[in-house]
PDB file of C-alpha atoms and ligand atoms in Angstrom:
ATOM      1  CA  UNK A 221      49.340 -36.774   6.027  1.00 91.00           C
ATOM      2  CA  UNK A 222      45.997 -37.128   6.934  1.00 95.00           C
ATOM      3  CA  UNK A 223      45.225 -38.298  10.429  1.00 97.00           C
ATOM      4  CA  UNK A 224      42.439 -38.824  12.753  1.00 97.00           C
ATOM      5  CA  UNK A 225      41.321 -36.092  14.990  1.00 97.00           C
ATOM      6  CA  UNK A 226      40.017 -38.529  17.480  1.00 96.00           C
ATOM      7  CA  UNK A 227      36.346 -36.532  17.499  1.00 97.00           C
ATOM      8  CA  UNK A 228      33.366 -37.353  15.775  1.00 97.00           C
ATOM      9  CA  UNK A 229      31.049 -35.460  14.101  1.00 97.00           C
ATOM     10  CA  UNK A 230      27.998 -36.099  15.922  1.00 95.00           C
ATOM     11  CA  UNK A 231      30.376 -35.265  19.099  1.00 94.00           C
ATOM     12  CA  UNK A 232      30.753 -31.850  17.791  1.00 96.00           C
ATOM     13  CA  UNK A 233      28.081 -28.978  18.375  1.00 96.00           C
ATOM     14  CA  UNK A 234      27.850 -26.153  16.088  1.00 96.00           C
ATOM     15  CA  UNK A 235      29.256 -22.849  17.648  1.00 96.00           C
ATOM     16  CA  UNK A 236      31.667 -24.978  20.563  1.00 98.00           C
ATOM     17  CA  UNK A 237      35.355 -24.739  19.538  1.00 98.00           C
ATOM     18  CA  UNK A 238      37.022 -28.436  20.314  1.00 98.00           C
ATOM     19  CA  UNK A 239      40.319 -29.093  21.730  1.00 98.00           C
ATOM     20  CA  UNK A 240      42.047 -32.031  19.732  1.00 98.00           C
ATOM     21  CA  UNK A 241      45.753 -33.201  19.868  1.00 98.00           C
ATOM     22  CA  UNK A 242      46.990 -34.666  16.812  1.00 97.00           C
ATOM     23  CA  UNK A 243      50.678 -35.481  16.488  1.00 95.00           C
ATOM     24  CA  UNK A 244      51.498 -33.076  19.533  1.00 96.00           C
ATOM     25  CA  UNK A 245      49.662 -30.325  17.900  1.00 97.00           C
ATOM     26  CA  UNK A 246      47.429 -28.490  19.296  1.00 98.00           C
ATOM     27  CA  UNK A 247      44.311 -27.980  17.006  1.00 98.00           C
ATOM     28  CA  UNK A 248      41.346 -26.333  17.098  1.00 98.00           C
ATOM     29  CA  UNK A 249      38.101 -28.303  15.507  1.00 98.00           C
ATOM     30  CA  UNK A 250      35.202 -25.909  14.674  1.00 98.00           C
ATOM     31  CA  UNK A 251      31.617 -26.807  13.517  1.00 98.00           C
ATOM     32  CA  UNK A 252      29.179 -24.587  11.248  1.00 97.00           C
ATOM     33  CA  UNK A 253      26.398 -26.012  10.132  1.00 94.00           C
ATOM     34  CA  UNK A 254      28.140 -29.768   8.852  1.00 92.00           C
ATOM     35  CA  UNK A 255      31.077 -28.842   7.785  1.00 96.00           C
ATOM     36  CA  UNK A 256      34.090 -28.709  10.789  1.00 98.00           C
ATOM     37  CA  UNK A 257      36.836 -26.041  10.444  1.00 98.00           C
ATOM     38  CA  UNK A 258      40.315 -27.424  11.783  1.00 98.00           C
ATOM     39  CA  UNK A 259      42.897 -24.752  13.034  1.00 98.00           C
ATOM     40  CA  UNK A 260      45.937 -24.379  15.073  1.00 98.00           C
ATOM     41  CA  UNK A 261      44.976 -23.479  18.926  1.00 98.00           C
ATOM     42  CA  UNK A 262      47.384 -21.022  19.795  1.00 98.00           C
ATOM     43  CA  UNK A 263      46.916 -17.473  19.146  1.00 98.00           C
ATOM     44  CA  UNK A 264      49.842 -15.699  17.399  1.00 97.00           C
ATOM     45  CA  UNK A 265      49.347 -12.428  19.442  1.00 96.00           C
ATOM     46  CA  UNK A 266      50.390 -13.967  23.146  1.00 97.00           C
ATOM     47  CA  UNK A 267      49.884 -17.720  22.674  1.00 98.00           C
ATOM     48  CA  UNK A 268      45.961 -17.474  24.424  1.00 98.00           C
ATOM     49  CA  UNK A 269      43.939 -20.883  23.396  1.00 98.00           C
ATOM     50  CA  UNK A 270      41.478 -20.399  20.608  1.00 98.00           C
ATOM     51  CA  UNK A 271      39.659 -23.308  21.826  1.00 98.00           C
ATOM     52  CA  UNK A 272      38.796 -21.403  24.598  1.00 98.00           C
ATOM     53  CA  UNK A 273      37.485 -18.750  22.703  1.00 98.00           C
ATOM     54  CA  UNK A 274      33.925 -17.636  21.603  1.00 98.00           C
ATOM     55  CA  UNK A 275      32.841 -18.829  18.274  1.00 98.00           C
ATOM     56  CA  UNK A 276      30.503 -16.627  16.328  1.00 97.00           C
ATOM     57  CA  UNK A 277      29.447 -18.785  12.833  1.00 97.00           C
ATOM     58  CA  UNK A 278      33.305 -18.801  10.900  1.00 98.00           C
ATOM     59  CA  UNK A 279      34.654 -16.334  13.312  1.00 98.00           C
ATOM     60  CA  UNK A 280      37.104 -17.178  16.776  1.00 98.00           C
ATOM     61  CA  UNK A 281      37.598 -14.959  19.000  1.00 98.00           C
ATOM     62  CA  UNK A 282      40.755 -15.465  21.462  1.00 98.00           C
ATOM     63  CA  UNK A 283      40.079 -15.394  24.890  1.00 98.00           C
ATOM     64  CA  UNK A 284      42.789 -13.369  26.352  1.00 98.00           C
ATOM     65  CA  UNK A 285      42.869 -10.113  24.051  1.00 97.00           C
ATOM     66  CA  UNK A 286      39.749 -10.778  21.440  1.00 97.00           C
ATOM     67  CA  UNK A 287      42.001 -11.343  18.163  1.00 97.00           C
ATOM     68  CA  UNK A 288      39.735 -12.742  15.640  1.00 97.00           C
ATOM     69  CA  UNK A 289      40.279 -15.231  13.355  1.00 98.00           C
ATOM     70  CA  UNK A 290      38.264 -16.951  10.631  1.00 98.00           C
ATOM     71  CA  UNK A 291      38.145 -20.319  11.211  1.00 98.00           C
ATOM     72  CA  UNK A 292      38.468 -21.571   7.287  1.00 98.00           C
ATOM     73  CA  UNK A 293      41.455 -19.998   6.759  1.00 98.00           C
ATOM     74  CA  UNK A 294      43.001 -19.527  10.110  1.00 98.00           C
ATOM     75  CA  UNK A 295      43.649 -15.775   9.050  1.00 98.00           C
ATOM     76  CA  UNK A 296      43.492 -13.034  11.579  1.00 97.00           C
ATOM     77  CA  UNK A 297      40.484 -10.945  10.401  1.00 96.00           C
ATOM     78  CA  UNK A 298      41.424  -8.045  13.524  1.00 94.00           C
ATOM     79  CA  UNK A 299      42.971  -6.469  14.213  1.00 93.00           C
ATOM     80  CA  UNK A 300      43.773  -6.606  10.298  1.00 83.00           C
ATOM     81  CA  UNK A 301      48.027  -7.246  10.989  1.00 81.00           C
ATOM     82  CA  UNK A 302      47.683  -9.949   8.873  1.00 89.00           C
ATOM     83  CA  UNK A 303      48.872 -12.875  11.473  1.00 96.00           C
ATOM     84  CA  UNK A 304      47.464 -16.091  10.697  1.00 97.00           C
ATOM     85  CA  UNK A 305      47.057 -19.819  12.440  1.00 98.00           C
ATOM     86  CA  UNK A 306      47.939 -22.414  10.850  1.00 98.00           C
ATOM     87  CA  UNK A 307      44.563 -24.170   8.882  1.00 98.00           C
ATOM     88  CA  UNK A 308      44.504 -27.609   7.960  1.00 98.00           C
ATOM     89  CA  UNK A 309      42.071 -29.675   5.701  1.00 98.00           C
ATOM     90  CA  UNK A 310      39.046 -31.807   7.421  1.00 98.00           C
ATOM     91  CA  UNK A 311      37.823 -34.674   5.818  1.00 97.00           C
ATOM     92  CA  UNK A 312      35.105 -36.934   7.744  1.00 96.00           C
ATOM     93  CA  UNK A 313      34.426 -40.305   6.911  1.00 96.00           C
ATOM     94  CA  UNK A 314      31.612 -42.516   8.507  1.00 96.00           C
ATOM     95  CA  UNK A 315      31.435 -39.521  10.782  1.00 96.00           C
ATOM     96  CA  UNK A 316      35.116 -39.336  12.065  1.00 97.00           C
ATOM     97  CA  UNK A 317      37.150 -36.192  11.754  1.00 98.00           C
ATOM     98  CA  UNK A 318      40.289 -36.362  10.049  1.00 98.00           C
ATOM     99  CA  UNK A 319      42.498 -33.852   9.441  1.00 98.00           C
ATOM    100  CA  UNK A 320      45.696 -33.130   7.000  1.00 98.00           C
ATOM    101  CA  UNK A 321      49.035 -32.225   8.959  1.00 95.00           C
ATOM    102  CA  UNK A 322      51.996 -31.031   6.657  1.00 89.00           C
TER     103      UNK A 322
HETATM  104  S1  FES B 677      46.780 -13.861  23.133  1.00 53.43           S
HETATM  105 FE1  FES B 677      45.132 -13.953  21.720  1.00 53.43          FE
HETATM  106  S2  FES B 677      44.490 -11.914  21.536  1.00 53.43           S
HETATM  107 FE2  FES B 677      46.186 -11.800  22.856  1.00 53.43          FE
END
């Protein structure tokens, strides 16, 4: 179902993880260039806050232990265990973020 992030595009700056609540979950929003990356927050190795992580173009690193994750596919890219966040589709329209929960 899609729903809307409650961020804006033009809110969003390239390389500054955002934390949105949609639904009661905690998601991540991402921005590279135009296009925003939407991702669940926690990190499956001890639960540390993406959004408080460094971004580094599609790359998120956690905060607590440096687990990295790439933002389009919410896949842990290492340590290669393969964990993975959840990823969810963005779709803006008229410059509002909107993403797809399950
Ligand atoms: S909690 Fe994220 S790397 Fe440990």
């Amino acid at each position: 179902m899609k729903r809307p992030a409650g961020a804006r595009l033009d809110e969003m700056t390239a390389g500054v993880p955002k934390l949105v609540e949609v639904a009661g979950v905690r998601i991540v929003l991402t921005r590279v260039g135009d296009t925003v990356y939407a991702c669940g927050d926690t990190c499956e190795h001890r639960g540390g806050p993406l959004s408080e992580g460094k971004q580094s173009g599609t790359r998120l690193a956690c905060p607590w232990h440096g687990w990295h994750y790439d933002v389009k596919t919410g896949q842990c890219v290492f340590p290669g265990r393969g964990a993975a966040v959840p990823s969810y589709a963005v779709e803006i329209t008229n410059g509002e973020i909107h993403v797809e929960l399950p």
